[in-house]
Every structure is written in structure tokens, then in C-alpha cells.
Amino acid sequence: MKSVVPQPSPAVVLLAKQLGQRVRAARVRRKLRQEDLATKAGLSRTAIEAVEAGKLTTGLGTYLQALWAMGLTGGINVVADPGLDRDGLALELDAQTMRVHVGGAVDNDF
């Protein structure tokens, strides 16, 4: 029996491609060849190619190494920052204001 591998959503594929394009643009602006960035990041040239292609099978660490080597990790701290998650904060506040329904009479007879 073949195992079914779920396909990533088109939105995720697009985000990965856009990130790859941004990494490539940053590398080109710095006048670095893929080999130069790979050496600086401690990666292979094929790893840099995969990052720039936005391949979803490329590990997060590889993306982070490439960004670090170009001094572009500052913005990573805002990705999924709980303090900036408006929907999550709204849900949390909504859950805190919900009342608890007690199911019956409380027996305080000790």
C-alpha cells in the first residue's frame, strides 16, 4: 500500500518561492556568487540553490544560515511573535472572559 504524502498548499509554495527570491536578491545586491555565500554560510552551493528556489524540502536551518551569512536575521524575531499575533491575542482574551458553568449544586458538607 502506498503512503500518501500531503501536498503543501499553494500559498505555502508561493511564500517559499518569494523567500527564495528575496534571498537571491540580497545575495546579488551584495555581489556574492552562490559559491561565495555558500562558503560564508558553511553550506554547499546546491544548498544555496535550493534556498533561492524556495524548495520546501530544504531545512529551516539552511535558510537561517544563508540569511545569517548576509546579516539578515534581525527580522526573524518578529516571525510568529506572540505579542504581534492579533488573532491569537483576541482568542486568548475571549477565552479569559468566558464564564464557567457549574453543573450542579456544590456540596460543602465536610
mmCIF file of N, CA and C in Angstrom, residues 19 22 30 60 63-64 67-68 70-82 84:
data_model
loop_
_atom_site.group_PDB
_atom_site.id
_atom_site.type_symbol
_atom_site.label_atom_id
_atom_site.label_comp_id
_atom_site.label_asym_id
_atom_site.label_seq_id
_atom_site.Cartn_x
_atom_site.Cartn_y
_atom_site.Cartn_z
ATOM 1 N N LEU A 19 10.393 33.910 -0.561
ATOM 2 C CA LEU A 19 11.538 33.977 0.344
ATOM 3 C C LEU A 19 12.826 33.666 -0.418
ATOM 4 N N ARG A 22 13.867 36.598 -2.409
ATOM 5 C CA ARG A 22 14.432 37.648 -1.557
ATOM 6 C C ARG A 22 15.874 37.334 -1.165
ATOM 7 N N ARG A 30 24.690 42.122 -2.786
ATOM 8 C CA ARG A 30 25.977 42.069 -2.091
ATOM 9 C C ARG A 30 27.107 41.624 -3.012
ATOM 10 N N LEU A 60 14.953 24.400 7.557
ATOM 11 C CA LEU A 60 14.894 25.763 8.078
ATOM 12 C C LEU A 60 16.275 26.268 8.449
ATOM 13 N N TYR A 63 18.063 27.816 5.504
ATOM 14 C CA TYR A 63 17.583 29.177 5.226
ATOM 15 C C TYR A 63 18.192 30.162 6.225
ATOM 16 N N LEU A 64 18.178 29.787 7.503
ATOM 17 C CA LEU A 64 18.694 30.677 8.542
ATOM 18 C C LEU A 64 20.193 30.917 8.378
ATOM 19 N N LEU A 67 20.652 33.426 5.550
ATOM 20 C CA LEU A 67 20.264 34.770 5.993
ATOM 21 C C LEU A 67 21.302 35.333 6.967
ATOM 22 N N TRP A 68 21.777 34.503 7.883
ATOM 23 C CA TRP A 68 22.782 34.939 8.853
ATOM 24 C C TRP A 68 24.057 35.401 8.153
ATOM 25 N N MET A 70 24.425 36.789 5.469
ATOM 26 C CA MET A 70 24.253 38.101 4.832
ATOM 27 C C MET A 70 23.802 39.170 5.825
ATOM 28 N N GLY A 71 23.740 38.818 7.104
ATOM 29 C CA GLY A 71 23.338 39.790 8.121
ATOM 30 C C GLY A 71 21.860 40.124 8.101
ATOM 31 N N LEU A 72 21.033 39.158 7.705
ATOM 32 C CA LEU A 72 19.598 39.418 7.556
ATOM 33 C C LEU A 72 18.719 38.665 8.552
ATOM 34 N N THR A 73 19.248 38.340 9.705
ATOM 35 C CA THR A 73 18.444 37.583 10.671
ATOM 36 C C THR A 73 17.660 38.470 11.634
ATOM 37 N N GLY A 74 17.850 39.772 11.573
ATOM 38 C CA GLY A 74 17.161 40.668 12.506
ATOM 39 C C GLY A 74 15.652 40.566 12.451
ATOM 40 N N GLY A 75 15.095 40.386 11.282
ATOM 41 C CA GLY A 75 13.645 40.309 11.134
ATOM 42 C C GLY A 75 13.052 38.981 11.558
ATOM 43 N N ILE A 76 13.884 37.984 11.774
ATOM 44 C CA ILE A 76 13.386 36.660 12.156
ATOM 45 C C ILE A 76 12.662 36.722 13.502
ATOM 46 N N ASN A 77 13.083 37.622 14.359
ATOM 47 C CA ASN A 77 12.492 37.713 15.698
ATOM 48 C C ASN A 77 11.023 38.108 15.691
ATOM 49 N N VAL A 78 10.529 38.689 14.615
ATOM 50 C CA VAL A 78 9.122 39.073 14.580
ATOM 51 C C VAL A 78 8.242 37.996 13.954
ATOM 52 N N VAL A 79 8.863 36.954 13.381
ATOM 53 C CA VAL A 79 8.087 35.871 12.793
ATOM 54 C C VAL A 79 7.411 35.093 13.919
ATOM 55 N N ALA A 80 6.109 35.015 13.853
ATOM 56 C CA ALA A 80 5.296 34.296 14.839
ATOM 57 C C ALA A 80 5.491 34.817 16.264
ATOM 58 N N ASP A 81 5.813 36.089 16.404
ATOM 59 C CA ASP A 81 5.960 36.703 17.732
ATOM 60 C C ASP A 81 4.596 36.720 18.415
ATOM 61 N N PRO A 82 4.481 36.094 19.591
ATOM 62 C CA PRO A 82 3.190 36.050 20.271
ATOM 63 C C PRO A 82 2.602 37.434 20.546
ATOM 64 N N LEU A 84 2.720 39.947 18.628
ATOM 65 C CA LEU A 84 2.212 40.531 17.384
ATOM 66 C C LEU A 84 1.085 39.715 16.771
#
